[in-house]
Short mmCIF file of C-alpha atoms in Angstrom, two decimals:
data_model
loop_
_atom_site.label_atom_id
_atom_site.label_comp_id
_atom_site.label_asym_id
_atom_site.label_seq_id
_atom_site.Cartn_x
_atom_site.Cartn_y
_atom_site.Cartn_z
CA MET Y 1 -30.10 7.17 -22.83
CA ILE Y 2 -29.29 3.66 -21.68
CA ASN Y 3 -29.98 3.22 -18.01
CA SER Y 4 -27.56 1.90 -15.46
CA ASP Y 5 -29.43 -1.34 -14.78
CA PHE Y 6 -29.25 -2.29 -18.43
CA LYS Y 7 -25.52 -1.59 -18.50
CA LYS Y 8 -25.01 -3.73 -15.42
CA LYS Y 9 -26.94 -6.63 -16.92
CA MET Y 10 -25.11 -6.43 -20.22
CA THR Y 11 -21.62 -6.21 -18.77
CA ASP Y 12 -22.31 -8.93 -16.23
CA SER Y 13 -23.51 -11.26 -19.02
CA TRP Y 14 -20.56 -10.43 -21.22
CA PHE Y 15 -18.07 -11.16 -18.49
CA SER Y 16 -19.71 -14.53 -17.84
CA TYR Y 17 -19.60 -15.35 -21.53
CA LEU Y 18 -15.97 -14.27 -21.85
CA GLN Y 19 -14.99 -16.32 -18.82
CA ALA Y 20 -16.51 -19.42 -20.41
CA GLN Y 21 -14.72 -18.74 -23.71
CA ILE Y 22 -11.36 -18.29 -22.05
CA CYS Y 23 -11.77 -21.50 -20.05
CA LYS Y 24 -12.78 -23.42 -23.17
CA GLU Y 25 -9.77 -22.13 -25.10
CA PHE Y 26 -7.32 -22.82 -22.29
CA GLU Y 27 -8.69 -26.28 -21.58
CA SER Y 28 -8.13 -27.20 -25.22
CA PHE Y 29 -4.37 -27.02 -24.57
CA GLU Y 30 -4.54 -29.58 -21.77
CA LYS Y 31 -4.69 -33.32 -22.16
CA LYS Y 32 -6.07 -34.45 -18.85
CA LYS Y 33 -6.54 -31.56 -16.50
CA LYS Y 34 -9.81 -29.68 -16.35
CA PHE Y 35 -10.81 -26.41 -14.74
CA ILE Y 36 -12.30 -26.71 -11.30
CA ARG Y 37 -15.20 -24.36 -10.65
CA ARG Y 38 -15.76 -22.68 -7.35
CA ASP Y 39 -18.63 -20.33 -6.57
CA TRP Y 40 -18.50 -17.89 -3.71
CA SER Y 41 -20.71 -15.17 -2.40
CA LYS Y 42 -20.18 -12.25 -0.06
CA LYS Y 43 -21.24 -12.56 3.57
CA ASN Y 44 -24.26 -10.52 2.72
CA LYS Y 45 -25.52 -12.50 -0.24
CA ASP Y 46 -27.39 -9.53 -1.63
CA GLU Y 47 -23.99 -8.02 -2.34
CA GLY Y 48 -23.09 -10.61 -4.93
CA GLY Y 49 -20.16 -12.91 -5.39
CA GLY Y 50 -18.34 -14.69 -8.12
CA THR Y 51 -17.12 -17.81 -9.81
CA SER Y 52 -13.51 -18.82 -10.11
CA PHE Y 53 -12.17 -21.45 -12.43
CA ILE Y 54 -8.75 -22.80 -11.59
CA LEU Y 55 -6.67 -25.35 -13.42
CA SER Y 56 -3.49 -26.57 -11.72
CA GLY Y 57 -0.75 -29.01 -12.53
CA GLY Y 58 -1.48 -29.16 -16.24
CA ASN Y 59 1.06 -30.02 -18.89
CA LEU Y 60 0.91 -26.44 -20.16
CA PHE Y 61 -0.55 -24.44 -17.28
CA GLU Y 62 1.19 -24.85 -13.96
CA LYS Y 63 -1.68 -22.76 -12.60
CA VAL Y 64 -4.25 -20.62 -14.30
CA GLY Y 65 -7.16 -18.80 -12.73
CA VAL Y 66 -10.10 -17.30 -14.62
CA ASN Y 67 -12.26 -15.28 -12.25
CA LYS Y 68 -15.50 -13.48 -12.75
CA SER Y 69 -17.28 -11.58 -10.04
CA THR Y 70 -20.13 -9.15 -9.70
CA VAL Y 71 -20.29 -7.43 -6.35
CA SER Y 72 -21.80 -4.39 -4.73
CA GLY Y 73 -21.78 -2.71 -1.34
CA LYS Y 74 -20.30 0.19 0.51
CA PHE Y 75 -16.58 0.82 0.86
CA ALA Y 76 -15.03 1.50 4.24
CA LYS Y 77 -14.20 5.10 5.10
CA GLU Y 78 -10.46 4.76 4.57
CA TYR Y 79 -10.84 3.26 1.11
CA LYS Y 80 -13.75 5.04 -0.53
CA ASN Y 81 -11.81 8.19 -1.38
CA LYS Y 82 -9.50 6.12 -3.51
CA ILE Y 83 -12.33 5.07 -5.83
CA LEU Y 84 -13.68 7.50 -8.42
CA GLY Y 85 -17.17 8.71 -7.51
CA ALA Y 86 -17.36 6.68 -4.27
CA GLY Y 87 -16.13 9.46 -2.01
CA LYS Y 88 -19.57 10.64 -0.95
CA ASN Y 89 -21.58 7.61 0.11
CA GLY Y 90 -19.02 4.87 -0.59
CA LYS Y 91 -21.49 2.82 -2.63
CA TYR Y 92 -20.27 0.74 -5.53
CA TRP Y 93 -21.26 -1.94 -8.02
CA ALA Y 94 -18.57 -3.77 -9.94
CA SER Y 95 -18.34 -6.62 -12.37
CA GLY Y 96 -15.29 -7.97 -14.12
CA VAL Y 97 -13.19 -10.82 -15.34
CA SER Y 98 -9.57 -11.41 -14.45
CA VAL Y 99 -7.15 -14.00 -15.66
CA VAL Y 100 -3.64 -14.93 -14.59
CA ALA Y 101 -1.79 -17.84 -16.18
CA HIS Y 102 1.49 -19.22 -14.84
CA MET Y 103 3.07 -21.66 -17.24
CA LYS Y 104 4.96 -24.85 -16.54
CA ASN Y 105 7.36 -24.23 -19.40
CA PRO Y 106 9.54 -21.28 -18.31
CA LYS Y 107 10.03 -20.24 -21.93
CA ILE Y 108 6.34 -19.26 -22.08
CA PRO Y 109 5.53 -15.98 -20.30
CA ALA Y 110 2.96 -15.49 -17.58
CA ILE Y 111 -0.12 -13.75 -18.98
CA HIS Y 112 -2.50 -11.43 -17.20
CA PHE Y 113 -5.78 -9.94 -18.38
CA ASN Y 114 -8.60 -8.02 -16.74
CA THR Y 115 -11.63 -5.99 -17.74
CA ARG Y 116 -14.21 -4.47 -15.47
CA PHE Y 117 -17.20 -2.16 -15.32
CA ILE Y 118 -17.59 -0.14 -12.15
CA VAL Y 119 -20.52 1.98 -11.04
CA THR Y 120 -20.40 4.53 -8.23
CA LYS Y 121 -21.69 8.09 -8.65
CA LYS Y 122 -19.68 7.64 -11.85
CA GLU Y 123 -19.53 4.63 -14.13
CA TRP Y 124 -16.60 3.48 -16.17
CA PHE Y 125 -14.69 0.65 -17.80
CA GLY Y 126 -11.17 -0.30 -16.95
CA GLY Y 127 -8.83 -3.13 -17.71
CA GLY Y 128 -5.73 -4.23 -19.47
CA MET Y 129 -3.41 -7.06 -20.14
CA ASP Y 130 0.29 -7.59 -19.71
CA VAL Y 131 2.82 -10.29 -20.38
CA THR Y 132 5.66 -11.34 -18.08
CA PRO Y 133 8.37 -13.46 -19.64
CA SER Y 134 11.47 -14.61 -17.80
CA HIS Y 135 13.27 -15.01 -21.12
CA LYS Y 136 13.83 -12.32 -23.70
CA ASP Y 137 11.94 -12.72 -26.97
CA THR Y 138 11.76 -9.65 -29.18
CA LYS Y 139 9.44 -11.29 -31.68
CA GLU Y 140 6.94 -12.19 -29.02
CA LYS Y 141 6.97 -8.65 -27.67
CA LYS Y 142 6.25 -7.29 -31.14
CA LEU Y 143 3.50 -9.80 -31.73
CA VAL Y 144 1.72 -8.92 -28.49
CA HIS Y 145 1.99 -5.18 -29.00
CA ASN Y 146 0.93 -5.34 -32.64
CA MET Y 147 -2.24 -7.18 -31.74
CA LEU Y 148 -2.99 -4.77 -28.92
CA ARG Y 149 -2.33 -1.76 -31.11
CA LYS Y 150 -4.72 -3.15 -33.68
CA VAL Y 151 -7.64 -3.58 -31.30
CA CYS Y 152 -7.05 -0.09 -29.92
CA VAL Y 153 -6.86 1.53 -33.34
CA GLN Y 154 -9.99 -0.27 -34.52
CA ASN Y 155 -11.83 1.18 -31.55
CA LYS Y 156 -10.26 4.63 -31.79
CA LYS Y 157 -8.49 4.15 -28.50
CA ASN Y 158 -5.15 5.75 -27.77
CA TYR Y 159 -2.81 2.74 -27.88
CA LYS Y 160 0.28 4.78 -27.03
CA LYS Y 161 -1.34 6.22 -23.95
CA TYR Y 162 -2.59 2.80 -22.81
CA LYS Y 163 0.80 1.23 -23.42
CA LYS Y 164 2.53 3.90 -21.38
CA TRP Y 165 -0.07 3.57 -18.63
CA CYS Y 166 0.68 -0.14 -18.53
CA ASP Y 167 4.43 0.43 -18.26
CA THR Y 168 3.88 2.94 -15.47
CA TYR Y 169 1.43 0.74 -13.61
CA PHE Y 170 3.25 -2.58 -13.80
CA TYR Y 171 6.43 -1.20 -12.33
CA LEU Y 172 8.19 -2.19 -9.10
CA PRO Y 173 9.56 1.09 -7.69
CA HIS Y 174 11.44 -0.67 -4.88
CA ARG Y 175 13.45 -2.59 -7.46
CA LYS Y 176 13.30 0.00 -10.24
CA GLU Y 177 12.17 -2.83 -12.51
CA VAL Y 178 9.30 -3.22 -14.94
CA ARG Y 179 7.14 -6.30 -14.37
CA GLY Y 180 7.45 -7.65 -17.88
CA ILE Y 181 7.15 -6.53 -21.49
CA GLY Y 182 4.04 -4.49 -20.79
CA GLY Y 183 0.81 -4.47 -22.74
CA ILE Y 184 -2.01 -2.00 -22.25
CA PHE Y 185 -3.78 -0.62 -19.21
CA PHE Y 186 -6.71 1.78 -19.05
CA ASP Y 187 -9.19 3.07 -16.50
CA TYR Y 188 -11.91 5.68 -15.99
CA GLU Y 189 -13.36 5.25 -19.47
CA THR Y 190 -16.46 7.23 -18.63
CA ASP Y 191 -17.46 8.54 -22.05
CA ASN Y 192 -19.52 6.76 -24.74
CA TRP Y 193 -20.69 3.58 -22.99
CA ILE Y 194 -21.62 1.72 -26.17
CA LYS Y 195 -18.25 2.29 -27.82
CA ASN Y 196 -16.35 1.51 -24.66
CA PHE Y 197 -18.28 -1.69 -24.13
CA LYS Y 198 -17.51 -2.72 -27.69
CA PHE Y 199 -13.82 -2.06 -27.08
CA VAL Y 200 -13.86 -4.09 -23.87
CA ARG Y 201 -15.52 -7.01 -25.66
CA GLU Y 202 -13.06 -6.93 -28.52
CA LEU Y 203 -10.15 -6.68 -26.12
CA GLY Y 204 -11.39 -9.82 -24.37
CA LEU Y 205 -11.41 -11.71 -27.64
CA THR Y 206 -8.02 -10.27 -28.57
CA PHE Y 207 -6.68 -11.58 -25.27
CA ILE Y 208 -7.75 -15.07 -26.30
CA ASN Y 209 -6.03 -14.65 -29.67
CA ILE Y 210 -2.84 -13.32 -28.13
CA SER Y 211 -2.72 -16.15 -25.59
CA ARG Y 212 -3.23 -18.71 -28.34
CA GLU Y 213 -0.40 -17.22 -30.40
CA ILE Y 214 2.02 -17.04 -27.48
CA ILE Y 215 1.31 -20.61 -26.45
CA ARG Y 216 1.31 -22.04 -29.96
CA ARG Y 217 4.74 -20.56 -30.73
CA LYS Y 218 6.39 -21.96 -27.64
CA LYS Y 219 4.61 -24.92 -26.19
CA LYS Y 220 7.08 -27.40 -27.63
CA LEU Y 221 10.22 -25.54 -26.62
CA LYS Y 222 12.64 -27.49 -24.45
CA TRP Y 223 13.83 -25.98 -21.21
CA LYS Y 224 16.43 -26.65 -18.52
CA LYS Y 225 16.50 -26.41 -14.76
CA LYS Y 226 18.24 -23.05 -14.91
CA ASP Y 227 15.40 -21.69 -17.09
CA LYS Y 228 12.94 -22.79 -14.44
CA GLU Y 229 15.00 -21.14 -11.69
CA LYS Y 230 14.95 -17.89 -13.64
CA GLN Y 231 11.17 -18.17 -13.99
CA LEU Y 232 10.74 -18.83 -10.25
CA ILE Y 233 12.78 -15.72 -9.37
CA LYS Y 234 10.71 -13.68 -11.84
CA ARG Y 235 7.60 -15.05 -10.16
CA GLY Y 236 8.91 -13.71 -6.85
CA ARG Y 237 8.72 -10.26 -8.42
CA TYR Y 238 5.18 -11.05 -9.55
CA VAL Y 239 4.23 -11.83 -5.95
CA GLU Y 240 5.85 -8.62 -4.75
CA PHE Y 241 3.91 -6.56 -7.28
CA ASN Y 242 0.59 -8.19 -6.57
CA LEU Y 243 0.84 -7.89 -2.80
CA LEU Y 244 2.58 -4.52 -2.53
CA TYR Y 245 0.96 -2.52 -5.33
CA ASP Y 246 -1.80 -4.21 -7.31
CA ARG Y 247 -5.00 -2.19 -7.16
CA GLY Y 248 -7.06 -5.25 -8.04
CA THR Y 249 -5.77 -7.04 -4.96
CA LYS Y 250 -6.57 -4.01 -2.82
CA PHE Y 251 -10.01 -3.64 -4.41
CA GLY Y 252 -10.72 -7.30 -3.69
CA LEU Y 253 -9.61 -7.08 -0.07
CA ASN Y 254 -11.63 -3.89 0.40
CA SER Y 255 -14.84 -5.13 -1.20
CA GLY Y 256 -15.23 -8.30 0.83
CA GLY Y 257 -14.06 -10.48 -2.02
CA ASN Y 258 -13.21 -14.14 -1.83
CA ILE Y 259 -9.64 -14.53 -0.66
CA ASP Y 260 -8.84 -17.53 -2.84
CA SER Y 261 -10.12 -15.71 -5.89
CA ILE Y 262 -8.25 -12.51 -5.08
CA LEU Y 263 -5.00 -14.34 -4.55
CA MET Y 264 -5.39 -16.77 -7.43
CA SER Y 265 -2.98 -14.45 -9.23
CA LEU Y 266 -0.15 -15.67 -7.00
CA PRO Y 267 2.03 -18.25 -8.71
CA PRO Y 268 2.01 -21.88 -7.62
CA GLU Y 269 5.68 -21.58 -6.71
CA ALA Y 270 8.16 -18.71 -6.41
CA LYS Y 271 11.70 -18.18 -5.22
CA TRP Y 272 13.79 -15.40 -3.75
CA LYS Y 273 17.57 -15.35 -3.86
CA MET P 1 20.03 12.88 32.09
CA ILE P 2 21.56 10.81 29.33
CA ASN P 3 21.64 12.71 26.09
CA SER P 4 20.34 11.46 22.81
CA ASP P 5 23.73 11.14 21.12
CA PHE P 6 24.94 8.82 23.83
CA LYS P 7 21.82 6.68 23.47
CA LYS P 8 22.31 6.48 19.74
CA LYS P 9 25.93 5.41 20.11
CA MET P 10 25.12 2.80 22.71
CA THR P 11 22.20 1.23 20.87
CA ASP P 12 24.06 1.28 17.56
CA SER P 13 27.01 -0.53 19.18
CA TRP P 14 24.78 -3.04 20.89
CA PHE P 15 22.97 -3.90 17.68
CA SER P 16 26.31 -4.46 15.92
CA TYR P 17 27.48 -6.68 18.74
CA LEU P 18 24.23 -8.64 18.80
CA GLN P 19 24.33 -9.14 15.04
CA ALA P 20 27.82 -10.64 15.33
CA GLN P 21 26.73 -12.93 18.17
CA ILE P 22 23.70 -14.19 16.25
CA CYS P 23 25.78 -14.88 13.15
CA LYS P 24 28.41 -16.71 15.23
CA GLU P 25 25.75 -18.87 16.87
CA PHE P 26 23.94 -19.67 13.63
CA GLU P 27 27.13 -20.42 11.74
CA SER P 28 28.05 -22.97 14.38
CA PHE P 29 25.14 -25.12 13.16
CA GLU P 30 26.46 -25.22 9.63
CA LYS P 31 29.18 -27.46 8.32
CA LYS P 32 30.29 -25.72 5.18
CA LYS P 33 28.21 -22.65 4.52
CA LYS P 34 29.25 -19.28 5.88
CA PHE P 35 27.43 -15.97 6.15
CA ILE P 36 28.05 -13.58 3.30
CA ARG P 37 28.40 -9.97 4.35
CA ARG P 38 27.03 -7.11 2.34
CA ASP P 39 27.32 -3.46 3.29
CA TRP P 40 25.04 -0.85 1.86
CA SER P 41 24.50 2.84 2.39
CA LYS P 42 21.73 5.25 1.56
CA LYS P 43 22.01 7.43 -1.52
CA ASN P 44 22.91 10.28 0.74
CA LYS P 45 25.72 8.61 2.66
CA ASP P 46 25.31 10.97 5.59
CA GLU P 47 22.00 9.24 6.22
CA GLY P 48 23.62 5.95 7.13
CA GLY P 49 23.17 2.42 5.91
CA GLY P 50 23.59 -1.08 7.13
CA THR P 51 25.16 -4.47 6.95
CA SER P 52 23.34 -7.62 6.04
CA PHE P 53 24.59 -11.12 6.63
CA ILE P 54 22.93 -13.84 4.59
CA LEU P 55 23.53 -17.56 4.65
CA SER P 56 21.76 -19.65 1.99
CA GLY P 57 21.64 -23.29 1.09
CA GLY P 58 22.94 -24.55 4.39
CA ASN P 59 22.24 -27.98 5.81
CA LEU P 60 20.15 -26.35 8.56
CA PHE P 61 19.29 -22.91 7.22
CA GLU P 62 17.71 -22.83 3.80
CA LYS P 63 18.09 -19.06 4.12
CA VAL P 64 18.77 -16.84 7.07
CA GLY P 65 19.31 -13.10 7.08
CA VAL P 66 20.73 -11.09 9.98
CA ASN P 67 20.46 -7.38 9.25
CA LYS P 68 21.63 -4.39 11.14
CA SER P 69 21.09 -0.85 9.99
CA THR P 70 21.43 2.65 11.35
CA VAL P 71 19.74 5.27 9.24
CA SER P 72 18.45 8.81 9.50
CA GLY P 73 16.66 11.29 7.30
CA LYS P 74 13.29 12.84 6.71
CA PHE P 75 10.17 10.84 5.95
CA ALA P 76 7.97 11.72 3.00
CA LYS P 77 4.78 13.66 3.71
CA GLU P 78 2.44 10.69 3.28
CA TYR P 79 4.37 8.51 5.70
CA LYS P 80 5.54 10.75 8.49
CA ASN P 81 2.21 10.91 10.27
CA LYS P 82 2.36 7.16 10.75
CA ILE P 83 5.52 7.41 12.84
CA LEU P 84 5.33 8.56 16.46
CA GLY P 85 6.83 12.02 16.88
CA ALA P 86 7.70 12.44 13.21
CA GLY P 87 4.54 14.27 12.24
CA LYS P 88 5.97 17.76 12.52
CA ASN P 89 9.26 17.81 10.64
CA GLY P 90 9.43 14.19 9.53
CA LYS P 91 12.95 13.73 10.86
CA TYR P 92 14.05 10.38 12.22
CA TRP P 93 17.02 8.36 13.34
CA ALA P 94 16.72 4.60 13.68
CA SER P 95 18.95 1.70 14.48
CA GLY P 96 18.03 -1.94 14.78
CA VAL P 97 18.69 -5.57 14.15
CA SER P 98 16.35 -7.95 12.40
CA VAL P 99 16.62 -11.65 11.81
CA VAL P 100 14.54 -14.07 9.77
CA ALA P 101 15.50 -17.73 9.49
CA HIS P 102 13.85 -20.14 7.06
CA MET P 103 14.85 -23.73 7.74
CA LYS P 104 15.52 -26.53 5.32
CA ASN P 105 13.93 -29.08 7.63
CA PRO P 106 10.18 -28.33 7.59
CA LYS P 107 9.83 -29.70 11.11
CA ILE P 108 11.80 -26.72 12.40
CA PRO P 109 9.81 -23.45 12.48
CA ALA P 110 10.79 -20.19 10.83
CA ILE P 111 12.07 -17.73 13.43
CA HIS P 112 11.86 -13.97 13.39
CA PHE P 113 13.42 -11.43 15.73
CA ASN P 114 13.79 -7.67 15.72
CA THR P 115 14.76 -4.89 18.10
CA ARG P 116 15.15 -1.25 17.29
CA PHE P 117 15.67 2.17 18.81
CA ILE P 118 13.99 5.06 17.04
CA VAL P 119 14.44 8.77 17.60
CA THR P 120 12.08 11.45 16.29
CA LYS P 121 10.67 14.19 18.49
CA LYS P 122 10.15 11.14 20.69
CA GLU P 123 12.52 8.26 21.30
CA TRP P 124 11.61 4.68 21.98
CA PHE P 125 12.45 1.03 21.76
CA GLY P 126 10.44 -1.54 19.89
CA GLY P 127 10.84 -5.11 18.83
CA GLY P 128 9.71 -8.63 19.24
CA MET P 129 10.11 -12.14 18.10
CA ASP P 130 7.77 -14.76 16.76
CA VAL P 131 7.91 -18.34 15.65
CA THR P 132 6.17 -19.83 12.60
CA PRO P 133 5.95 -23.60 12.49
CA SER P 134 4.21 -25.53 9.76
CA HIS P 135 3.81 -28.48 12.12
CA LYS P 136 2.08 -28.46 15.49
CA ASP P 137 4.34 -28.90 18.53
CA THR P 138 2.79 -27.98 21.85
CA LYS P 139 6.05 -28.50 23.75
CA GLU P 140 7.91 -26.13 21.50
CA LYS P 141 5.24 -23.48 21.92
CA LYS P 142 5.49 -23.76 25.72
CA LEU P 143 9.26 -23.64 25.62
CA VAL P 144 9.29 -20.47 23.54
CA HIS P 145 6.66 -18.70 25.61
CA ASN P 146 8.23 -19.72 28.93
CA MET P 147 11.56 -18.24 27.93
CA LEU P 148 9.92 -15.07 26.70
CA ARG P 149 7.83 -14.76 29.85
CA LYS P 150 10.97 -15.11 31.93
CA VAL P 151 12.88 -12.32 30.23
CA CYS P 152 9.82 -10.06 30.47
CA VAL P 153 9.24 -10.78 34.16
CA GLN P 154 12.92 -10.24 34.99
CA ASN P 155 12.66 -6.83 33.40
CA LYS P 156 9.27 -5.98 34.87
CA LYS P 157 7.72 -5.98 31.42
CA ASN P 158 4.10 -6.97 30.85
CA TYR P 159 4.50 -10.35 29.13
CA LYS P 160 0.75 -10.84 28.70
CA LYS P 161 0.35 -7.52 26.98
CA TYR P 162 3.34 -8.17 24.71
CA LYS P 163 2.11 -11.66 23.87
CA LYS P 164 -1.30 -10.33 22.94
CA TRP P 165 0.25 -7.53 20.90
CA CYS P 166 2.21 -10.14 18.99
CA ASP P 167 -0.91 -12.22 18.31
CA THR P 168 -2.74 -9.13 17.09
CA TYR P 169 0.14 -7.92 14.96
CA PHE P 170 1.16 -11.16 13.28
CA TYR P 171 -2.33 -11.83 12.00
CA LEU P 172 -3.53 -12.15 8.40
CA PRO P 173 -6.98 -10.54 8.37
CA HIS P 174 -7.66 -11.56 4.77
CA ARG P 175 -7.30 -15.21 5.78
CA LYS P 176 -8.41 -14.85 9.38
CA GLU P 177 -5.27 -16.76 10.31
CA VAL P 178 -2.49 -16.14 12.83
CA ARG P 179 1.00 -16.20 11.35
CA GLY P 180 2.37 -18.78 13.74
CA ILE P 181 2.48 -19.58 17.46
CA GLY P 182 3.21 -15.97 18.35
CA GLY P 183 5.84 -14.66 20.72
CA ILE P 184 6.08 -11.10 21.95
CA PHE P 185 5.83 -7.72 20.26
CA PHE P 186 6.25 -4.28 21.79
CA ASP P 187 6.65 -0.71 20.62
CA TYR P 188 6.73 2.88 21.88
CA GLU P 189 8.72 2.04 25.02
CA THR P 190 9.44 5.67 25.78
CA ASP P 191 9.89 5.54 29.55
CA ASN P 192 13.08 4.69 31.49
CA TRP P 193 15.72 4.40 28.75
CA ILE P 194 18.27 2.52 30.90
CA LYS P 195 15.79 -0.17 31.91
CA ASN P 196 14.35 -0.48 28.44
CA PHE P 197 17.79 -0.80 26.89
CA LYS P 198 18.62 -3.54 29.39
CA PHE P 199 15.44 -5.37 28.44
CA VAL P 200 16.22 -5.06 24.73
CA ARG P 201 19.72 -6.45 25.29
CA GLU P 202 18.46 -9.37 27.33
CA LEU P 203 15.76 -10.09 24.79
CA GLY P 204 18.44 -10.28 22.10
CA LEU P 205 20.36 -12.86 24.10
CA THR P 206 17.15 -14.73 24.89
CA PHE P 207 16.44 -14.90 21.16
CA ILE P 208 19.78 -16.67 20.70
CA ASN P 209 18.92 -19.12 23.50
CA ILE P 210 15.44 -19.81 22.12
CA SER P 211 16.79 -20.36 18.62
CA ARG P 212 19.41 -22.76 19.96
CA GLU P 213 16.78 -24.71 21.87
CA ILE P 214 14.37 -24.94 18.94
CA ILE P 215 17.11 -26.07 16.57
CA ARG P 216 18.76 -28.47 19.02
CA ARG P 217 15.48 -30.29 19.66
CA LYS P 218 14.65 -30.81 16.02
CA LYS P 219 17.65 -30.68 13.76
CA LYS P 220 17.87 -34.44 13.46
CA LEU P 221 14.17 -35.03 12.79
CA LYS P 222 13.36 -36.84 9.57
CA TRP P 223 10.87 -35.31 7.16
CA LYS P 224 8.99 -36.24 4.03
CA LYS P 225 8.05 -34.46 0.84
CA LYS P 226 4.55 -33.74 2.14
CA ASP P 227 6.07 -32.01 5.21
CA LYS P 228 8.06 -29.79 2.88
CA GLU P 229 4.95 -28.98 0.84
CA LYS P 230 3.17 -27.93 4.01
CA GLN P 231 6.09 -25.69 4.91
CA LEU P 232 6.14 -24.11 1.43
CA ILE P 233 2.43 -23.27 1.68
CA LYS P 234 2.99 -21.79 5.14
CA ARG P 235 5.81 -19.74 3.68
CA GLY P 236 3.35 -18.35 1.13
CA ARG P 237 1.44 -16.91 4.09
CA TYR P 238 4.70 -15.47 5.40
CA VAL P 239 5.22 -13.68 2.08
CA GLU P 240 1.66 -12.36 2.17
CA PHE P 241 2.12 -10.99 5.67
CA ASN P 242 5.46 -9.37 4.97
CA LEU P 243 4.36 -7.67 1.76
CA LEU P 244 0.79 -6.76 2.71
CA TYR P 245 1.14 -5.77 6.37
CA ASP P 246 4.62 -5.79 7.87
CA ARG P 247 5.50 -2.38 9.27
CA GLY P 248 9.19 -3.17 9.08
CA THR P 249 8.90 -3.69 5.33
CA LYS P 250 7.00 -0.41 5.00
CA PHE P 251 9.50 1.40 7.22
CA GLY P 252 12.34 0.08 5.09
CA LEU P 253 10.71 1.10 1.82
CA ASN P 254 9.90 4.53 3.25
CA SER P 255 13.33 5.24 4.71
CA GLY P 256 15.37 4.59 1.59
CA GLY P 257 16.55 1.23 2.86
CA ASN P 258 18.39 -1.38 0.86
CA ILE P 259 15.90 -3.49 -1.02
CA ASP P 260 17.77 -6.77 -0.63
CA SER P 261 18.02 -6.22 3.10
CA ILE P 262 14.38 -5.25 3.46
CA LEU P 263 13.19 -8.27 1.53
CA MET P 264 15.66 -10.73 3.03
CA SER P 265 12.72 -11.81 5.18
CA LEU P 266 11.13 -13.43 2.14
CA PRO P 267 11.64 -17.18 2.03
CA PRO P 268 13.92 -18.80 -0.54
CA GLU P 269 10.94 -20.69 -1.91
CA ALA P 270 7.17 -20.57 -1.35
CA LYS P 271 4.07 -22.11 -2.83
CA TRP P 272 0.43 -21.25 -3.29
CA LYS P 273 -2.27 -23.83 -3.90
#
């Protein structure tokens, strides 16, 4: 049996590698702008920290954040019962990558991706990706879902279940609206670590492929002011979701995370009517 | 002893009157734009509803909402214990006015005001007002706090306590930042109903006077693009507070309120770095 320390080392390394790959890919779309790196650590440095890469004001990316963090510690009383296996002593270890890209061109959707490995009394993988357009594009939706289905099927994962989970999770009950066109979402993958880790790695690479496809198809599309307005209103919904419901935001705030990294998911600009 | 029905009628009428006065005052600053009225009611119409007045795109107000609602019902299990006196059967009745003004001119602060009367097994007044500038102005801060101190002292209310409560409440722990220059905040005023109602009425009128003063002093000030940027970033904090912490937002979402009215507090535009 593989021990926990080995799993931690492996996942931590993978997430660092994936972060670098994503940044490299995304930077290749930009002419002048580069990612800016920022390292942070928790107050108690023994409890880890992270590295965030942010690129703002690009010709493609209005703002994109690619975060990786590896943290540990003890959750506060009020929060620990909400985390699988942390209810008893509140202790946790977590490592993951998360990406949110807000595009300048409103015809290109916002893209979100995250994978993580969490260890409490239990240990499991979780993650997902979803796509938030402000303009309808049936072909794009098909493209995204086909690629996600493929990586799930190849890894014997239940695509339908993950798709539904995504639709249920990225939903704004107060507006009775879905966030976007969905994607996949999964959590508590506690069984076969080796197979799950393989799936998580392949999903990370699939995310890069999907992003490339989405961007390639649309980066030259013209847009008007009213398209941008529509995007800014849609981004308002994105803000609402991330601050009212997102579990990642809550996890970050409850694990002593770096505030700029946690809130890097917020768009550079948003509007409300 | 005054019975509860009488109190409900009186407070409900006062809040309607105050709403009309605030709209009249605010509209007097605008040349062309008028408030747009929207009535809404809860799914179960016997449980009340409200009226929101919104003015957008004015020469002074980029967006201002003046809401009044009177609602009743039964809180869900998870929420009722958070409301004084609602823990047993979850029943409540509530009426109140709330105002949030986001200004076009970034030199003029955002202004927030709210008063409410809530009836569960207990009955009490609550409310407050606070001011959120994106530019420092010591004179303005003094002016606001002097007027608030005065209305508290005249009503034998503990200004210092209310001021501190406001500072504690309008605080963003994740950023370790205060929301603005404060104001007053109070809740659970369960004692002498007649005196408390008088205080709430006078505070409403004081809010109008304070708003008039703030606007009068600054409406002709020139501003630059960088001032606006500063304001938009400050508004991002406003969004964070209202979605992550604001009890009014949570109360609205938990009492079947109208989503547009609840979220009218969100600025027309905000930015994140």
